[in-house]
mmCIF file of C-alpha atoms in Angstrom:
data_model
loop_
_atom_site.group_PDB
_atom_site.id
_atom_site.type_symbol
_atom_site.label_atom_id
_atom_site.label_comp_id
_atom_site.label_asym_id
_atom_site.label_seq_id
_atom_site.Cartn_x
_atom_site.Cartn_y
_atom_site.Cartn_z
ATOM 1 C CA UNK A 28 258.108 187.699 148.371
ATOM 2 C CA UNK A 29 254.513 187.540 147.100
ATOM 3 C CA UNK A 30 253.102 184.256 145.842
ATOM 4 C CA UNK A 31 254.821 183.047 142.676
ATOM 5 C CA UNK A 32 252.574 183.630 139.634
ATOM 6 C CA UNK A 33 252.481 179.995 138.412
ATOM 7 C CA UNK A 34 252.621 178.338 141.836
ATOM 8 C CA UNK A 35 249.111 176.879 141.459
ATOM 9 C CA UNK A 36 250.271 174.643 138.593
ATOM 10 C CA UNK A 37 251.940 171.247 139.011
ATOM 11 C CA UNK A 38 254.166 170.217 136.091
ATOM 12 C CA UNK A 39 255.503 166.716 135.429
ATOM 13 C CA UNK A 40 258.770 167.005 133.522
ATOM 14 C CA UNK A 41 259.663 163.941 131.445
ATOM 15 C CA UNK A 42 262.101 165.851 129.249
ATOM 16 C CA UNK A 43 265.810 165.461 128.655
ATOM 17 C CA UNK A 44 268.686 167.141 126.791
ATOM 18 C CA UNK A 45 267.629 170.735 125.878
ATOM 19 C CA UNK A 46 264.409 171.605 124.030
ATOM 20 C CA UNK A 47 262.121 170.060 126.656
ATOM 21 C CA UNK A 48 264.064 171.324 129.671
ATOM 22 C CA UNK A 49 264.030 174.799 128.114
ATOM 23 C CA UNK A 50 260.226 174.708 127.966
ATOM 24 C CA UNK A 51 259.902 173.536 131.549
ATOM 25 C CA UNK A 52 262.450 176.069 132.779
ATOM 26 C CA UNK A 53 260.142 178.885 131.661
ATOM 27 C CA UNK A 54 257.384 177.505 133.891
ATOM 28 C CA UNK A 55 259.683 176.713 136.809
ATOM 29 C CA UNK A 56 261.205 180.199 136.912
ATOM 30 C CA UNK A 57 257.744 181.706 137.225
ATOM 31 C CA UNK A 58 256.911 179.456 140.145
ATOM 32 C CA UNK A 59 255.291 176.273 138.832
ATOM 33 C CA UNK A 60 255.799 173.190 141.032
ATOM 34 C CA UNK A 61 257.950 171.113 138.688
ATOM 35 C CA UNK A 62 258.688 167.449 139.362
ATOM 36 C CA UNK A 63 261.480 166.216 137.138
ATOM 37 C CA UNK A 64 261.199 162.477 136.544
ATOM 38 C CA UNK A 65 264.543 160.779 135.913
ATOM 39 C CA UNK A 66 265.598 157.179 135.500
ATOM 40 C CA UNK A 67 266.907 155.546 138.695
ATOM 41 C CA UNK A 68 270.439 156.198 137.388
ATOM 42 C CA UNK A 69 269.660 159.886 136.811
ATOM 43 C CA UNK A 70 269.811 161.930 133.624
ATOM 44 C CA UNK A 71 273.455 163.032 133.847
ATOM 45 C CA UNK A 72 275.043 162.991 130.416
ATOM 46 C CA UNK A 73 271.814 164.053 128.724
ATOM 47 C CA UNK A 74 272.636 167.748 128.722
ATOM 48 C CA UNK A 75 276.181 167.424 130.010
ATOM 49 C CA UNK A 76 277.585 166.377 133.369
ATOM 50 C CA UNK A 77 275.143 166.909 136.219
ATOM 51 C CA UNK A 78 277.411 169.399 137.984
ATOM 52 C CA UNK A 79 278.414 171.057 134.697
ATOM 53 C CA UNK A 80 277.234 174.544 133.720
ATOM 54 C CA UNK A 81 274.764 173.401 131.053
ATOM 55 C CA UNK A 82 272.840 170.937 133.230
ATOM 56 C CA UNK A 83 272.855 173.313 136.207
ATOM 57 C CA UNK A 84 271.495 176.160 134.099
ATOM 58 C CA UNK A 85 268.726 174.048 132.559
ATOM 59 C CA UNK A 86 267.205 172.321 135.572
ATOM 60 C CA UNK A 87 267.044 174.848 138.416
ATOM 61 C CA UNK A 88 263.792 175.374 140.331
ATOM 62 C CA UNK A 89 262.761 171.709 140.012
ATOM 63 C CA UNK A 90 262.326 168.720 142.296
ATOM 64 C CA UNK A 91 263.808 165.396 141.194
ATOM 65 C CA UNK A 92 261.988 162.057 141.432
ATOM 66 C CA UNK A 93 263.791 158.971 140.125
ATOM 67 C CA UNK A 94 261.375 156.470 138.609
ATOM 68 C CA UNK A 95 261.567 153.363 136.444
ATOM 69 C CA UNK A 96 258.649 153.750 134.051
ATOM 70 C CA UNK A 97 259.282 150.273 132.635
ATOM 71 C CA UNK A 98 258.086 148.682 135.871
ATOM 72 C CA UNK A 99 254.342 148.492 136.621
ATOM 73 C CA UNK A 100 254.815 150.132 140.016
ATOM 74 C CA UNK A 101 256.712 152.965 138.353
ATOM 75 C CA UNK A 102 253.844 153.520 135.958
ATOM 76 C CA UNK A 103 251.384 153.492 138.872
ATOM 77 C CA UNK A 104 253.361 156.281 140.563
ATOM 78 C CA UNK A 105 253.296 158.186 137.275
ATOM 79 C CA UNK A 106 249.528 157.739 137.055
ATOM 80 C CA UNK A 107 249.086 159.077 140.591
ATOM 81 C CA UNK A 108 251.143 162.110 139.683
ATOM 82 C CA UNK A 109 249.122 162.696 136.518
ATOM 83 C CA UNK A 110 245.838 162.679 138.418
ATOM 84 C CA UNK A 111 247.122 165.652 140.433
ATOM 85 C CA UNK A 112 249.009 167.419 137.655
ATOM 86 C CA UNK A 113 248.136 170.325 135.408
ATOM 87 C CA UNK A 114 250.864 169.789 132.811
ATOM 88 C CA UNK A 115 253.008 166.952 131.477
ATOM 89 C CA UNK A 116 255.921 167.809 129.171
ATOM 90 C CA UNK A 117 257.806 165.146 127.209
ATOM 91 C CA UNK A 118 260.286 165.028 124.345
ATOM 92 C CA UNK A 119 260.530 161.315 123.675
ATOM 93 C CA UNK A 120 260.633 160.106 120.112
ATOM 94 C CA UNK A 121 256.942 159.794 119.154
ATOM 95 C CA UNK A 122 256.782 155.979 119.383
ATOM 96 C CA UNK A 123 258.300 155.761 122.880
ATOM 97 C CA UNK A 124 255.430 157.343 124.792
ATOM 98 C CA UNK A 125 252.923 154.968 123.197
ATOM 99 C CA UNK A 126 255.061 151.980 124.107
ATOM 100 C CA UNK A 127 255.201 153.179 127.726
ATOM 101 C CA UNK A 128 251.475 154.068 127.654
ATOM 102 C CA UNK A 129 252.143 157.635 128.766
ATOM 103 C CA UNK A 130 250.837 159.217 125.554
ATOM 104 C CA UNK A 131 248.253 161.997 125.649
ATOM 105 C CA UNK A 132 245.151 159.851 125.174
ATOM 106 C CA UNK A 133 246.237 157.377 127.854
ATOM 107 C CA UNK A 134 246.893 160.131 130.405
ATOM 108 C CA UNK A 135 243.860 162.217 129.434
ATOM 109 C CA UNK A 136 241.704 159.281 130.498
ATOM 110 C CA UNK A 137 243.108 159.776 134.008
ATOM 111 C CA UNK A 138 242.845 163.568 134.012
ATOM 112 C CA UNK A 139 240.748 165.330 131.342
ATOM 113 C CA UNK A 140 242.099 168.708 132.506
ATOM 114 C CA UNK A 141 245.672 167.711 131.714
ATOM 115 C CA UNK A 142 247.695 169.894 129.353
ATOM 116 C CA UNK A 143 250.123 167.523 127.646
ATOM 117 C CA UNK A 144 253.036 169.013 125.704
ATOM 118 C CA UNK A 145 255.197 167.091 123.232
ATOM 119 C CA UNK A 146 258.398 168.415 121.695
ATOM 120 C CA UNK A 147 259.911 166.423 118.834
ATOM 121 C CA UNK A 148 262.499 166.803 116.126
ATOM 122 C CA UNK A 149 260.135 166.917 113.166
ATOM 123 C CA UNK A 150 256.556 166.552 114.380
ATOM 124 C CA UNK A 151 254.300 163.880 115.832
ATOM 125 C CA UNK A 152 253.399 162.508 112.396
ATOM 126 C CA UNK A 153 254.539 162.758 108.802
ATOM 127 C CA UNK A 154 257.373 161.091 106.870
ATOM 128 C CA UNK A 155 260.118 162.138 109.335
ATOM 129 C CA UNK A 156 258.145 161.293 112.460
ATOM 130 C CA UNK A 157 260.492 158.560 113.681
ATOM 131 C CA UNK A 158 263.793 160.218 112.845
ATOM 132 C CA UNK A 159 265.960 161.191 115.826
ATOM 133 C CA UNK A 160 265.922 164.966 116.283
ATOM 134 C CA UNK A 161 268.995 167.103 116.881
ATOM 135 C CA UNK A 162 269.429 170.869 116.757
ATOM 136 C CA UNK A 163 272.007 170.980 113.974
ATOM 137 C CA UNK A 164 269.924 168.657 111.799
ATOM 138 C CA UNK A 165 266.987 171.049 112.151
ATOM 139 C CA UNK A 166 269.221 174.039 111.391
ATOM 140 C CA UNK A 167 270.223 172.414 108.119
ATOM 141 C CA UNK A 168 266.848 170.987 107.127
ATOM 142 C CA UNK A 169 265.079 174.204 108.105
ATOM 143 C CA UNK A 170 267.272 176.414 105.902
ATOM 144 C CA UNK A 171 269.151 178.365 108.579
ATOM 145 C CA UNK A 172 272.590 177.025 107.680
ATOM 146 C CA UNK A 173 272.147 178.123 104.055
ATOM 147 C CA UNK A 174 271.831 181.780 105.076
ATOM 148 C CA UNK A 175 274.454 181.783 107.855
ATOM 149 C CA UNK A 176 278.123 182.522 107.229
ATOM 150 C CA UNK A 177 280.174 184.447 104.690
ATOM 151 C CA UNK A 178 279.128 184.396 101.019
ATOM 152 C CA UNK A 179 280.535 181.298 99.361
ATOM 153 C CA UNK A 180 281.768 179.858 102.651
ATOM 154 C CA UNK A 181 279.454 176.870 102.589
ATOM 155 C CA UNK A 182 276.918 175.917 105.286
ATOM 156 C CA UNK A 183 277.506 177.322 108.775
ATOM 157 C CA UNK A 184 275.652 176.416 111.961
ATOM 158 C CA UNK A 185 274.513 179.134 114.338
ATOM 159 C CA UNK A 186 276.583 179.336 117.533
ATOM 160 C CA UNK A 187 273.687 178.447 119.840
ATOM 161 C CA UNK A 188 271.179 175.546 119.631
ATOM 162 C CA UNK A 189 268.551 177.887 118.271
ATOM 163 C CA UNK A 190 266.129 175.180 117.086
ATOM 164 C CA UNK A 191 266.185 173.462 120.482
ATOM 165 C CA UNK A 192 265.739 176.705 122.383
ATOM 166 C CA UNK A 193 262.936 178.117 120.276
ATOM 167 C CA UNK A 194 261.065 174.791 120.147
ATOM 168 C CA UNK A 195 261.141 174.856 123.952
ATOM 169 C CA UNK A 196 260.058 178.476 124.226
ATOM 170 C CA UNK A 197 257.205 177.951 121.735
ATOM 171 C CA UNK A 198 256.117 174.864 123.687
ATOM 172 C CA UNK A 199 256.010 176.900 126.899
ATOM 173 C CA UNK A 200 253.908 179.515 125.114
ATOM 174 C CA UNK A 201 251.545 176.792 123.892
ATOM 175 C CA UNK A 202 251.250 175.374 127.415
ATOM 176 C CA UNK A 203 250.312 178.770 128.823
ATOM 177 C CA UNK A 204 247.739 179.302 126.058
ATOM 178 C CA UNK A 205 246.234 175.872 126.777
ATOM 179 C CA UNK A 206 246.048 176.640 130.511
ATOM 180 C CA UNK A 207 244.265 179.904 129.753
ATOM 181 C CA UNK A 208 241.857 178.132 127.390
ATOM 182 C CA UNK A 209 241.190 175.515 130.073
ATOM 183 C CA UNK A 210 239.707 178.251 132.239
ATOM 184 C CA UNK A 211 236.936 178.553 129.634
ATOM 185 C CA UNK A 212 236.483 174.933 128.531
ATOM 186 C CA UNK A 213 237.504 173.027 131.659
ATOM 187 C CA UNK A 214 239.507 170.640 129.466
ATOM 188 C CA UNK A 215 243.164 170.150 128.711
ATOM 189 C CA UNK A 216 244.633 169.475 125.289
ATOM 190 C CA UNK A 217 247.713 168.256 123.448
ATOM 191 C CA UNK A 218 250.332 170.928 122.739
ATOM 192 C CA UNK A 219 252.938 170.105 120.095
ATOM 193 C CA UNK A 220 256.105 171.822 118.916
ATOM 194 C CA UNK A 221 259.082 170.620 116.902
ATOM 195 C CA UNK A 222 262.644 171.689 116.272
ATOM 196 C CA UNK A 223 261.932 171.869 112.540
ATOM 197 C CA UNK A 224 258.755 173.921 112.917
ATOM 198 C CA UNK A 225 260.375 176.308 115.378
ATOM 199 C CA UNK A 226 263.401 176.724 113.121
ATOM 200 C CA UNK A 227 261.268 177.612 110.110
ATOM 201 C CA UNK A 228 259.195 180.058 112.147
ATOM 202 C CA UNK A 229 262.386 181.785 113.265
ATOM 203 C CA UNK A 230 263.456 182.312 109.637
ATOM 204 C CA UNK A 231 260.847 185.091 109.632
ATOM 205 C CA UNK A 232 261.563 187.648 106.851
ATOM 206 C CA UNK A 233 264.120 185.349 105.233
ATOM 207 C CA UNK A 234 261.403 182.723 104.755
ATOM 208 C CA UNK A 235 258.936 185.360 103.550
ATOM 209 C CA UNK A 236 261.436 186.429 100.892
ATOM 210 C CA UNK A 237 260.786 183.002 99.386
ATOM 211 C CA UNK A 238 257.111 182.378 100.198
ATOM 212 C CA UNK A 239 255.999 185.803 98.981
ATOM 213 C CA UNK A 240 258.801 187.105 96.771
ATOM 214 C CA UNK A 241 260.077 183.759 95.386
ATOM 215 C CA UNK A 242 263.637 184.853 96.173
ATOM 216 C CA UNK A 243 266.074 182.272 97.545
ATOM 217 C CA UNK A 244 268.192 184.071 100.175
ATOM 218 C CA UNK A 245 271.874 183.312 100.309
ATOM 219 C CA UNK A 246 274.686 183.891 102.763
ATOM 220 C CA UNK A 247 275.297 187.532 103.626
ATOM 221 C CA UNK A 248 277.906 187.066 106.335
ATOM 222 C CA UNK A 249 278.000 189.949 108.791
ATOM 223 C CA UNK A 250 276.009 192.187 106.466
ATOM 224 C CA UNK A 251 272.280 192.429 106.934
ATOM 225 C CA UNK A 252 270.743 190.810 103.848
ATOM 226 C CA UNK A 253 268.327 193.662 103.071
ATOM 227 C CA UNK A 254 269.175 196.686 105.290
ATOM 228 C CA UNK A 255 272.329 198.293 103.943
ATOM 229 C CA UNK A 256 274.761 199.409 105.309
ATOM 230 C CA UNK A 257 274.357 197.174 108.334
ATOM 231 C CA UNK A 258 277.315 195.030 109.345
ATOM 232 C CA UNK A 259 280.727 194.717 110.983
ATOM 233 C CA UNK A 260 283.369 197.371 110.389
ATOM 234 C CA UNK A 261 287.016 197.408 111.442
ATOM 235 C CA UNK A 262 288.255 200.192 113.723
ATOM 236 C CA UNK A 263 291.674 201.256 114.974
ATOM 237 C CA UNK A 264 291.557 198.643 117.727
ATOM 238 C CA UNK A 265 288.960 196.044 116.740
ATOM 239 C CA UNK A 266 285.506 195.861 115.179
ATOM 240 C CA UNK A 267 282.071 197.381 115.747
ATOM 241 C CA UNK A 268 278.559 196.847 114.469
ATOM 242 C CA UNK A 269 276.822 199.664 112.598
ATOM 243 C CA UNK A 270 273.160 199.515 111.560
ATOM 244 C CA UNK A 271 272.141 202.311 109.192
ATOM 245 C CA UNK A 272 269.056 201.024 107.416
ATOM 246 C CA UNK A 273 267.058 203.392 105.223
ATOM 247 C CA UNK A 274 267.984 206.660 103.562
ATOM 248 C CA UNK A 275 267.491 208.922 106.594
ATOM 249 C CA UNK A 276 269.684 206.729 108.807
ATOM 250 C CA UNK A 277 272.274 206.479 106.042
ATOM 251 C CA UNK A 278 272.475 210.282 105.859
ATOM 252 C CA UNK A 279 272.996 210.453 109.620
ATOM 253 C CA UNK A 280 275.806 207.926 109.311
ATOM 254 C CA UNK A 281 277.496 209.925 106.564
ATOM 255 C CA UNK A 282 277.299 213.079 108.672
ATOM 256 C CA UNK A 283 278.736 211.307 111.725
ATOM 257 C CA UNK A 284 281.578 209.947 109.580
ATOM 258 C CA UNK A 285 282.185 213.415 108.072
ATOM 259 C CA UNK A 286 281.726 211.692 104.721
ATOM 260 C CA UNK A 287 279.711 214.056 102.531
ATOM 261 C CA UNK A 288 281.076 212.299 99.464
ATOM 262 C CA UNK A 289 279.231 209.119 100.484
ATOM 263 C CA UNK A 290 276.001 211.018 101.005
ATOM 264 C CA UNK A 291 276.149 212.633 97.570
ATOM 265 C CA UNK A 292 277.462 209.664 95.605
ATOM 266 C CA UNK A 293 274.629 208.656 93.213
ATOM 267 C CA UNK A 294 275.630 204.973 93.524
ATOM 268 C CA UNK A 295 274.565 205.081 97.185
ATOM 269 C CA UNK A 296 271.625 207.477 97.001
ATOM 270 C CA UNK A 297 268.866 204.827 97.201
ATOM 271 C CA UNK A 298 268.248 201.582 99.065
ATOM 272 C CA UNK A 299 268.564 199.757 95.736
ATOM 273 C CA UNK A 300 271.820 201.486 94.891
ATOM 274 C CA UNK A 301 273.332 200.716 98.285
ATOM 275 C CA UNK A 302 272.301 197.085 97.877
ATOM 276 C CA UNK A 303 273.805 196.785 94.417
ATOM 277 C CA UNK A 304 277.023 198.487 95.512
ATOM 278 C CA UNK A 305 277.273 196.978 98.973
ATOM 279 C CA UNK A 306 280.923 195.883 98.767
ATOM 280 C CA UNK A 307 282.206 199.241 97.527
ATOM 281 C CA UNK A 308 280.161 201.173 100.103
ATOM 282 C CA UNK A 309 281.309 198.970 102.977
ATOM 283 C CA UNK A 310 284.929 199.381 101.920
ATOM 284 C CA UNK A 311 284.585 203.167 101.866
ATOM 285 C CA UNK A 312 282.945 203.214 105.305
ATOM 286 C CA UNK A 313 285.606 200.936 106.742
ATOM 287 C CA UNK A 314 288.393 203.125 105.390
ATOM 288 C CA UNK A 315 286.990 205.840 107.646
ATOM 289 C CA UNK A 316 286.153 203.717 110.719
ATOM 290 C CA UNK A 317 289.732 202.422 110.871
ATOM 291 C CA UNK A 318 290.783 205.924 111.862
ATOM 292 C CA UNK A 319 289.350 205.828 115.412
ATOM 293 C CA UNK A 320 288.908 203.328 118.209
ATOM 294 C CA UNK A 321 285.786 201.258 118.685
ATOM 295 C CA UNK A 322 284.819 203.182 121.833
ATOM 296 C CA UNK A 323 285.182 206.522 120.052
ATOM 297 C CA UNK A 324 283.002 205.466 117.134
ATOM 298 C CA UNK A 325 280.344 203.851 119.320
ATOM 299 C CA UNK A 326 280.027 207.069 121.340
ATOM 300 C CA UNK A 327 279.930 209.330 118.275
ATOM 301 C CA UNK A 328 277.542 207.221 116.233
ATOM 302 C CA UNK A 329 275.043 206.696 119.039
ATOM 303 C CA UNK A 330 275.152 210.423 119.810
ATOM 304 C CA UNK A 331 274.230 210.999 116.149
ATOM 305 C CA UNK A 332 271.332 208.559 116.420
ATOM 306 C CA UNK A 333 273.004 205.808 114.421
ATOM 307 C CA UNK A 334 272.777 202.362 116.072
ATOM 308 C CA UNK A 335 276.252 201.090 116.865
ATOM 309 C CA UNK A 336 277.776 198.748 119.401
ATOM 310 C CA UNK A 337 280.711 196.541 120.313
ATOM 311 C CA UNK A 338 281.225 192.884 119.468
ATOM 312 C CA UNK A 339 281.761 191.454 122.921
ATOM 313 C CA UNK A 340 283.356 188.226 124.010
ATOM 314 C CA UNK A 341 281.382 186.353 126.665
ATOM 315 C CA UNK A 342 283.311 187.836 129.581
ATOM 316 C CA UNK A 343 282.792 191.315 128.135
ATOM 317 C CA UNK A 344 279.054 190.688 127.800
ATOM 318 C CA UNK A 345 278.637 190.142 131.525
ATOM 319 C CA UNK A 346 280.913 193.063 132.401
ATOM 320 C CA UNK A 347 278.857 195.458 130.260
ATOM 321 C CA UNK A 348 277.096 198.123 132.387
ATOM 322 C CA UNK A 349 273.737 197.720 130.613
ATOM 323 C CA UNK A 350 273.828 193.932 130.986
ATOM 324 C CA UNK A 351 274.626 194.358 134.675
ATOM 325 C CA UNK A 352 271.743 196.819 134.977
ATOM 326 C CA UNK A 353 269.340 194.300 133.406
ATOM 327 C CA UNK A 354 270.281 191.820 136.167
ATOM 328 C CA UNK A 355 270.249 188.921 133.737
ATOM 329 C CA UNK A 356 271.742 186.382 136.138
ATOM 330 C CA UNK A 357 270.900 185.080 139.577
ATOM 331 C CA UNK A 358 273.088 183.381 142.182
ATOM 332 C CA UNK A 359 271.807 180.323 144.007
ATOM 333 C CA UNK A 360 273.543 178.211 146.698
ATOM 334 C CA UNK A 361 274.341 174.622 145.716
ATOM 335 C CA UNK A 362 275.293 171.933 148.244
ATOM 336 C CA UNK A 363 278.135 170.524 146.148
ATOM 337 C CA UNK A 364 279.187 173.480 143.993
ATOM 338 C CA UNK A 365 278.848 176.422 146.342
ATOM 339 C CA UNK A 366 277.257 179.521 144.856
ATOM 340 C CA UNK A 367 276.174 179.027 141.236
ATOM 341 C CA UNK A 368 275.357 181.865 138.830
ATOM 342 C CA UNK A 369 272.694 180.941 136.268
ATOM 343 C CA UNK A 370 271.176 182.809 133.341
ATOM 344 C CA UNK A 371 267.827 184.401 134.070
ATOM 345 C CA UNK A 372 264.661 185.358 132.247
ATOM 346 C CA UNK A 373 264.567 188.207 129.700
ATOM 347 C CA UNK A 374 261.002 189.119 130.736
ATOM 348 C CA UNK A 375 260.049 191.446 133.562
ATOM 349 C CA UNK A 376 256.562 192.087 134.953
ATOM 350 C CA UNK A 377 255.815 195.146 137.030
ATOM 351 C CA UNK A 378 254.185 193.294 139.966
ATOM 352 C CA UNK A 379 255.101 189.631 139.761
ATOM 353 C CA UNK A 380 258.657 188.399 139.422
ATOM 354 C CA UNK A 381 260.506 185.336 138.254
ATOM 355 C CA UNK A 382 262.848 183.777 140.764
ATOM 356 C CA UNK A 383 265.655 181.243 141.080
ATOM 357 C CA UNK A 384 264.615 179.715 144.394
ATOM 358 C CA UNK A 385 266.505 176.415 144.239
ATOM 359 C CA UNK A 386 269.481 174.953 142.353
ATOM 360 C CA UNK A 387 269.357 171.983 140.011
ATOM 361 C CA UNK A 388 268.606 169.003 142.281
ATOM 362 C CA UNK A 389 270.659 165.881 142.664
ATOM 363 C CA UNK A 390 269.134 162.807 141.010
ATOM 364 C CA UNK A 391 266.263 161.606 143.209
ATOM 365 C CA UNK A 392 266.815 164.334 145.783
ATOM 366 C CA UNK A 393 263.064 164.742 146.307
ATOM 367 C CA UNK A 394 261.919 161.167 145.644
ATOM 368 C CA UNK A 395 260.746 160.431 149.186
ATOM 369 C CA UNK A 396 259.186 163.874 149.557
ATOM 370 C CA UNK A 397 257.106 163.465 146.395
ATOM 371 C CA UNK A 398 256.098 159.883 147.245
ATOM 372 C CA UNK A 399 254.837 160.983 150.649
ATOM 373 C CA UNK A 400 252.768 163.685 148.952
ATOM 374 C CA UNK A 401 251.217 160.889 146.881
ATOM 375 C CA UNK A 402 250.304 158.930 150.009
ATOM 376 C CA UNK A 403 253.116 156.371 150.223
ATOM 377 C CA UNK A 404 254.257 155.549 153.760
ATOM 378 C CA UNK A 405 257.818 154.769 154.890
ATOM 379 C CA UNK A 406 257.420 151.007 154.444
ATOM 380 C CA UNK A 407 256.073 151.383 150.914
ATOM 381 C CA UNK A 408 258.851 153.801 150.002
ATOM 382 C CA UNK A 409 261.499 151.430 151.350
ATOM 383 C CA UNK A 410 260.013 148.590 149.291
ATOM 384 C CA UNK A 411 260.088 150.736 146.124
ATOM 385 C CA UNK A 412 263.753 151.498 146.745
ATOM 386 C CA UNK A 413 264.513 147.825 147.325
ATOM 387 C CA UNK A 414 262.883 146.822 144.026
ATOM 388 C CA UNK A 415 264.687 149.702 142.244
ATOM 389 C CA UNK A 416 261.391 151.230 141.131
ATOM 390 C CA UNK A 417 262.703 154.559 142.430
#
């Protein structure tokens, strides 16, 4: 394989749980040399059991160095790493890094080219600065739970840790922007993202309905809040999604359903009318879709140019022929677990590829290797082990 696209960058990973590891995973999959710093006891339990699916999926393509940053010798090893590094990523609560003296200003003094990324629950300053961050808290505070679920159901969390994941992805984007800018300025900078900020950004048009239109969105359940009819419809053997936004698409849907009466009904003739009469229209559509199987409707609707698809369980997702074609997973050999299948990147480049080249390491698996790269000899390494610095 050709040289990995980010292989020239060394990344020090101080992150735990999910948002931070998600950011670092983006860099690691594209070839960055990632050194994951863990406590001497390891980070198992912070993201699930070490050999569990979550932890294994989050931390592939990294090397593990165990290090006690509370000991002066541990901090000295960290400083040596920083002098050689391009990126440091951390998701401590804001006060912790200052207490350990591994904040941006302290490390920038060692390496002005350093790109330092911080991921927090609510931001590096402000009234909620010191609150502990957690995905579901951000989902609620950021408005997502008020627009998720069936009308009148009460707040519902999204089924994935969307605030964690997007905060990590946005942080990775910020890191890459800072590395590109460094090519012009020669200097690093402090990149910041937060679960709350990422969550609000992901509200997108729902947020704009308030900021521009002064409309407070509510729960719409499986129906799209503004594009109607778009939602879940029962069939003879299950349910399907149909998305028929706009008048032209609605007419195609009516034709595919052999439902001229829906096309000519004045209550449904306009976007506004379909919105006002959403429940009645959905009921009429569903009375028709119940007459055939999901597979039959999906084939007929897509042939007519109307977006439609199944509602897959997780096993069905990975059995789907298009998912298999996209090659969204990779298998990697693991010493303890055998072959492990992890979730891949959704981005493809025509010349350079992402790669899963190594499984999630055991705690401290690369400690001696990294220390030797920093210039420590066997005697010094043995002494660090004896004093439980590493």
